[in-house]
mmCIF file of C-alpha atoms in Angstrom:
data_model
loop_
_atom_site.group_PDB
_atom_site.id
_atom_site.type_symbol
_atom_site.label_atom_id
_atom_site.label_comp_id
_atom_site.label_asym_id
_atom_site.label_seq_id
_atom_site.Cartn_x
_atom_site.Cartn_y
_atom_site.Cartn_z
ATOM 1 C CA PRO A 119 106.400 75.883 118.168
ATOM 2 C CA ARG A 120 107.659 79.863 118.659
ATOM 3 C CA ASP A 121 108.291 81.353 121.851
ATOM 4 C CA GLY A 122 106.759 77.795 123.334
ATOM 5 C CA TYR A 123 103.609 77.504 121.449
ATOM 6 C CA THR A 124 102.757 76.535 118.490
ATOM 7 C CA HIS A 125 101.736 79.129 115.476
ATOM 8 C CA GLY A 126 98.477 77.724 113.855
ATOM 9 C CA GLY A 127 97.010 79.813 111.308
ATOM 10 C CA ASP A 128 98.429 82.010 108.232
ATOM 11 C CA ASP A 129 100.109 84.825 108.480
ATOM 12 C CA ILE A 130 99.513 86.898 105.511
ATOM 13 C CA ALA A 131 101.561 89.874 104.829
ATOM 14 C CA VAL A 132 99.776 93.111 103.860
ATOM 15 C CA PRO A 133 99.969 96.913 104.297
ATOM 16 C CA ALA A 134 99.262 98.535 107.823
ATOM 17 C CA GLY A 135 95.213 99.731 106.937
ATOM 18 C CA THR A 136 94.203 97.162 104.298
ATOM 19 C CA PRO A 137 90.420 96.203 104.688
ATOM 20 C CA VAL A 138 89.854 93.076 106.814
ATOM 21 C CA ILE A 139 86.974 91.292 105.389
ATOM 22 C CA ALA A 140 84.975 88.137 106.977
ATOM 23 C CA SER A 141 85.535 85.480 105.062
ATOM 24 C CA ALA A 142 82.150 83.548 105.544
ATOM 25 C CA ALA A 143 78.178 84.588 106.577
ATOM 26 C CA GLY A 144 78.752 84.269 110.654
ATOM 27 C CA ASP A 145 79.039 85.705 113.783
ATOM 28 C CA VAL A 146 80.892 87.946 115.723
ATOM 29 C CA VAL A 147 81.896 85.857 119.326
ATOM 30 C CA ARG A 148 85.106 87.401 120.607
ATOM 31 C CA VAL A 149 86.592 90.870 119.826
ATOM 32 C CA THR A 150 89.446 91.715 121.780
ATOM 33 C CA ARG A 151 91.411 95.084 121.892
ATOM 34 C CA PRO A 152 94.363 94.849 125.134
ATOM 35 C CA THR A 153 95.448 97.861 126.939
ATOM 36 C CA GLU A 154 99.196 96.908 127.033
ATOM 37 C CA VAL A 155 101.582 96.410 124.874
ATOM 38 C CA TRP A 156 102.822 92.322 124.243
ATOM 39 C CA ASP A 157 105.402 91.551 126.602
ATOM 40 C CA LYS A 158 106.938 87.870 125.701
ATOM 41 C CA ASP A 159 108.993 87.899 128.896
ATOM 42 C CA ASN A 160 105.257 87.766 131.152
ATOM 43 C CA PRO A 161 103.049 86.418 128.654
ATOM 44 C CA GLY A 162 100.800 85.908 131.647
ATOM 45 C CA ASN A 163 99.753 89.752 131.647
ATOM 46 C CA PRO A 164 95.782 90.132 131.248
ATOM 47 C CA SER A 165 95.957 93.553 129.888
ATOM 48 C CA ALA A 166 97.648 92.324 127.052
ATOM 49 C CA ASN A 167 96.973 89.535 123.787
ATOM 50 C CA ARG A 168 99.340 87.624 121.729
ATOM 51 C CA GLY A 169 96.767 88.373 118.421
ATOM 52 C CA GLY A 170 96.584 92.294 119.832
ATOM 53 C CA CYS A 171 93.490 93.630 118.628
ATOM 54 C CA SER A 172 91.303 90.587 116.934
ATOM 55 C CA VAL A 173 87.942 89.226 115.845
ATOM 56 C CA THR A 174 86.658 85.839 116.031
ATOM 57 C CA MET A 175 83.737 84.404 114.173
ATOM 58 C CA GLU A 176 81.694 81.698 114.236
ATOM 59 C CA HIS A 177 80.498 79.998 110.463
ATOM 60 C CA ASN A 178 77.741 77.168 110.412
ATOM 61 C CA ILE A 179 79.098 75.452 106.733
ATOM 62 C CA GLY A 180 77.832 72.329 105.800
ATOM 63 C CA GLY A 181 76.230 71.738 108.949
ATOM 64 C CA GLN A 182 79.808 72.123 111.082
ATOM 65 C CA THR A 183 80.549 75.287 113.258
ATOM 66 C CA ILE A 184 83.748 77.120 112.643
ATOM 67 C CA ARG A 185 85.754 79.776 114.100
ATOM 68 C CA THR A 186 87.407 81.857 112.371
ATOM 69 C CA TYR A 187 89.888 84.306 113.550
ATOM 70 C CA TYR A 188 91.284 87.610 112.803
ATOM 71 C CA ALA A 189 94.876 89.165 114.448
ATOM 72 C CA HIS A 190 96.150 92.057 114.398
ATOM 73 C CA LEU A 191 94.047 94.596 113.582
ATOM 74 C CA SER A 192 94.566 98.059 113.976
ATOM 75 C CA GLN A 193 90.581 99.009 113.712
ATOM 76 C CA ILE A 194 87.816 97.097 114.560
ATOM 77 C CA PHE A 195 84.363 97.150 113.084
ATOM 78 C CA VAL A 196 82.644 94.748 114.995
ATOM 79 C CA SER A 197 81.121 94.840 118.252
ATOM 80 C CA GLU A 198 81.507 91.247 120.220
ATOM 81 C CA GLY A 199 77.573 89.065 120.153
ATOM 82 C CA GLN A 200 76.712 91.086 116.228
ATOM 83 C CA THR A 201 75.148 88.632 113.991
ATOM 84 C CA ASP A 202 74.188 87.613 110.901
ATOM 85 C CA ILE A 203 77.762 89.142 109.713
ATOM 86 C CA SER A 204 78.472 88.587 105.642
ATOM 87 C CA ILE A 205 80.857 87.016 103.922
ATOM 88 C CA ALA A 206 82.677 90.352 102.702
ATOM 89 C CA GLU A 207 81.533 92.319 105.238
ATOM 90 C CA PRO A 208 84.512 93.946 106.501
ATOM 91 C CA LEU A 209 85.513 93.555 110.221
ATOM 92 C CA GLY A 210 88.489 96.220 110.513
ATOM 93 C CA TYR A 211 92.119 96.925 109.119
ATOM 94 C CA SER A 212 95.432 95.160 108.930
ATOM 95 C CA GLY A 213 97.836 95.859 111.978
ATOM 96 C CA GLY A 214 101.034 94.482 113.295
ATOM 97 C CA ASP A 215 102.437 97.374 114.728
ATOM 98 C CA PRO A 216 104.633 95.829 117.631
ATOM 99 C CA ASN A 217 104.999 98.806 119.533
ATOM 100 C CA THR A 218 101.227 99.203 120.096
ATOM 101 C CA ALA A 219 98.890 97.235 122.204
ATOM 102 C CA CYS A 220 96.253 96.171 118.850
ATOM 103 C CA GLY A 221 100.118 95.032 117.476
ATOM 104 C CA GLY A 222 99.929 91.721 119.748
ATOM 105 C CA ASN A 223 103.239 89.421 119.876
ATOM 106 C CA THR A 224 104.312 90.402 116.162
ATOM 107 C CA THR A 225 107.079 91.578 114.245
ATOM 108 C CA GLY A 226 105.676 94.175 111.523
ATOM 109 C CA ASP A 227 102.473 94.333 109.753
ATOM 110 C CA HIS A 228 99.826 91.448 108.426
ATOM 111 C CA LEU A 229 97.241 89.827 109.540
ATOM 112 C CA HIS A 230 97.272 86.127 110.886
ATOM 113 C CA PHE A 231 94.025 84.179 110.437
ATOM 114 C CA GLU A 232 93.112 81.135 111.134
ATOM 115 C CA ILE A 233 90.104 78.486 110.736
ATOM 116 C CA GLN A 234 89.842 76.526 114.408
ATOM 117 C CA ASP A 235 87.287 74.363 115.140
ATOM 118 C CA ALA A 236 83.621 74.871 117.166
ATOM 119 C CA ALA A 237 85.524 75.104 120.806
ATOM 120 C CA GLY A 238 88.245 77.735 119.466
ATOM 121 C CA ASN A 239 90.850 75.048 120.408
ATOM 122 C CA SER A 240 92.569 73.150 117.242
ATOM 123 C CA VAL A 241 93.406 75.263 114.586
ATOM 124 C CA MET A 242 92.637 73.592 110.669
ATOM 125 C CA ASP A 243 94.395 73.720 108.318
ATOM 126 C CA PRO A 244 92.475 76.310 105.793
ATOM 127 C CA SER A 245 93.033 74.199 102.694
ATOM 128 C CA VAL A 246 90.495 71.645 103.931
ATOM 129 C CA TYR A 247 88.087 74.901 103.305
ATOM 130 C CA ASP A 248 89.246 75.896 99.854
ATOM 131 C CA SER A 249 85.400 75.385 99.212
ATOM 132 C CA TRP A 250 84.061 77.824 101.019
ATOM 133 C CA TYR A 251 86.795 80.354 100.836
ATOM 134 C CA ASN A 252 86.153 84.162 99.220
ATOM 135 C CA ASP A 253 86.555 83.938 95.573
ATOM 136 C CA ALA A 254 84.841 87.246 94.873
ATOM 137 C CA SER A 255 85.685 88.649 90.845
ATOM 138 C CA THR A 256 84.863 92.281 92.222
ATOM 139 C CA ILE A 257 84.383 93.873 95.949
ATOM 140 C CA ASP A 258 84.011 97.381 95.704
ATOM 141 C CA LEU A 259 85.073 98.457 99.478
ATOM 142 C CA SER A 260 84.960 102.007 99.065
ATOM 143 C CA GLY A 261 82.066 102.627 101.753
ATOM 144 C CA ILE A 262 84.853 101.296 104.505
ATOM 145 C CA PRO A 263 85.811 104.675 106.567
ATOM 146 C CA GLU A 264 89.042 106.522 106.453
ATOM 147 C CA GLU A 265 91.831 104.232 108.792
ATOM 148 C CA SER A 266 91.191 106.021 112.654
ATOM 149 C CA SER A 267 94.711 107.672 114.245
ATOM 150 C CA GLU A 268 93.484 105.666 117.400
ATOM 151 C CA GLU A 269 94.525 102.861 118.181
ATOM 152 C CA GLY A 270 91.145 99.651 118.369
ATOM 153 C CA ALA A 271 89.215 102.147 117.753
ATOM 154 C CA SER A 272 85.009 101.299 115.960
ATOM 155 C CA ASP A 273 84.017 102.827 113.744
ATOM 156 C CA PRO A 274 80.419 102.047 112.677
ATOM 157 C CA VAL A 275 79.901 100.742 108.883
ATOM 158 C CA ASP A 276 77.072 102.018 106.578
ATOM 159 C CA THR A 277 77.339 99.190 103.877
ATOM 160 C CA THR A 278 74.125 100.348 102.396
ATOM 161 C CA ASP A 279 75.721 101.761 99.355
ATOM 162 C CA TRP A 280 78.539 98.768 99.039
ATOM 163 C CA ASN A 281 78.160 96.796 95.398
ATOM 164 C CA LEU A 282 79.431 93.137 96.568
ATOM 165 C CA ASP A 283 79.732 91.472 93.203
ATOM 166 C CA LEU A 284 80.306 87.627 94.582
ATOM 167 C CA ASP A 285 81.086 84.636 91.947
ATOM 168 C CA ARG A 286 79.983 82.686 94.762
ATOM 169 C CA GLY A 287 79.378 82.552 98.338
ATOM 170 C CA ILE A 288 78.499 80.528 101.474
ATOM 171 C CA GLU A 289 75.842 77.619 100.729
ATOM 172 C CA ASP A 290 74.483 75.879 103.854
#
């Protein structure tokens, strides 16, 4: 446990502003944009969030419903309730600045990635799902907009000109 809770998922060290893409096709079930900086001495503050700005998606993979959780984002491109997100579709930019509300409970830049059960409770070992990880040979992300200076900003993303050449995708 860390600070009294079990840390699940994977922390992936990437610089702030790194594009974060959907690991599988699915729907956005939750978007969190806290308004206050995380304070470990006041974890019950409803205006703060341990994961900072985050996106939770729901996927149907092989008849099983699972969720993926992307946390510590500096910017989010999708909206809660948005459906039919494609594999490799941009969700936002990575972040992790502990001095911002979007940073959440963090000490630096990274992406926190989790695979959860359908209820969003049990964190599952990502290695179990190696068969559906995005193994893209080339992904042209030139259509991603410039990072905004406004924390947690949501910009519409026009993906019509993107070239996604995936070696394999998700099969239901």
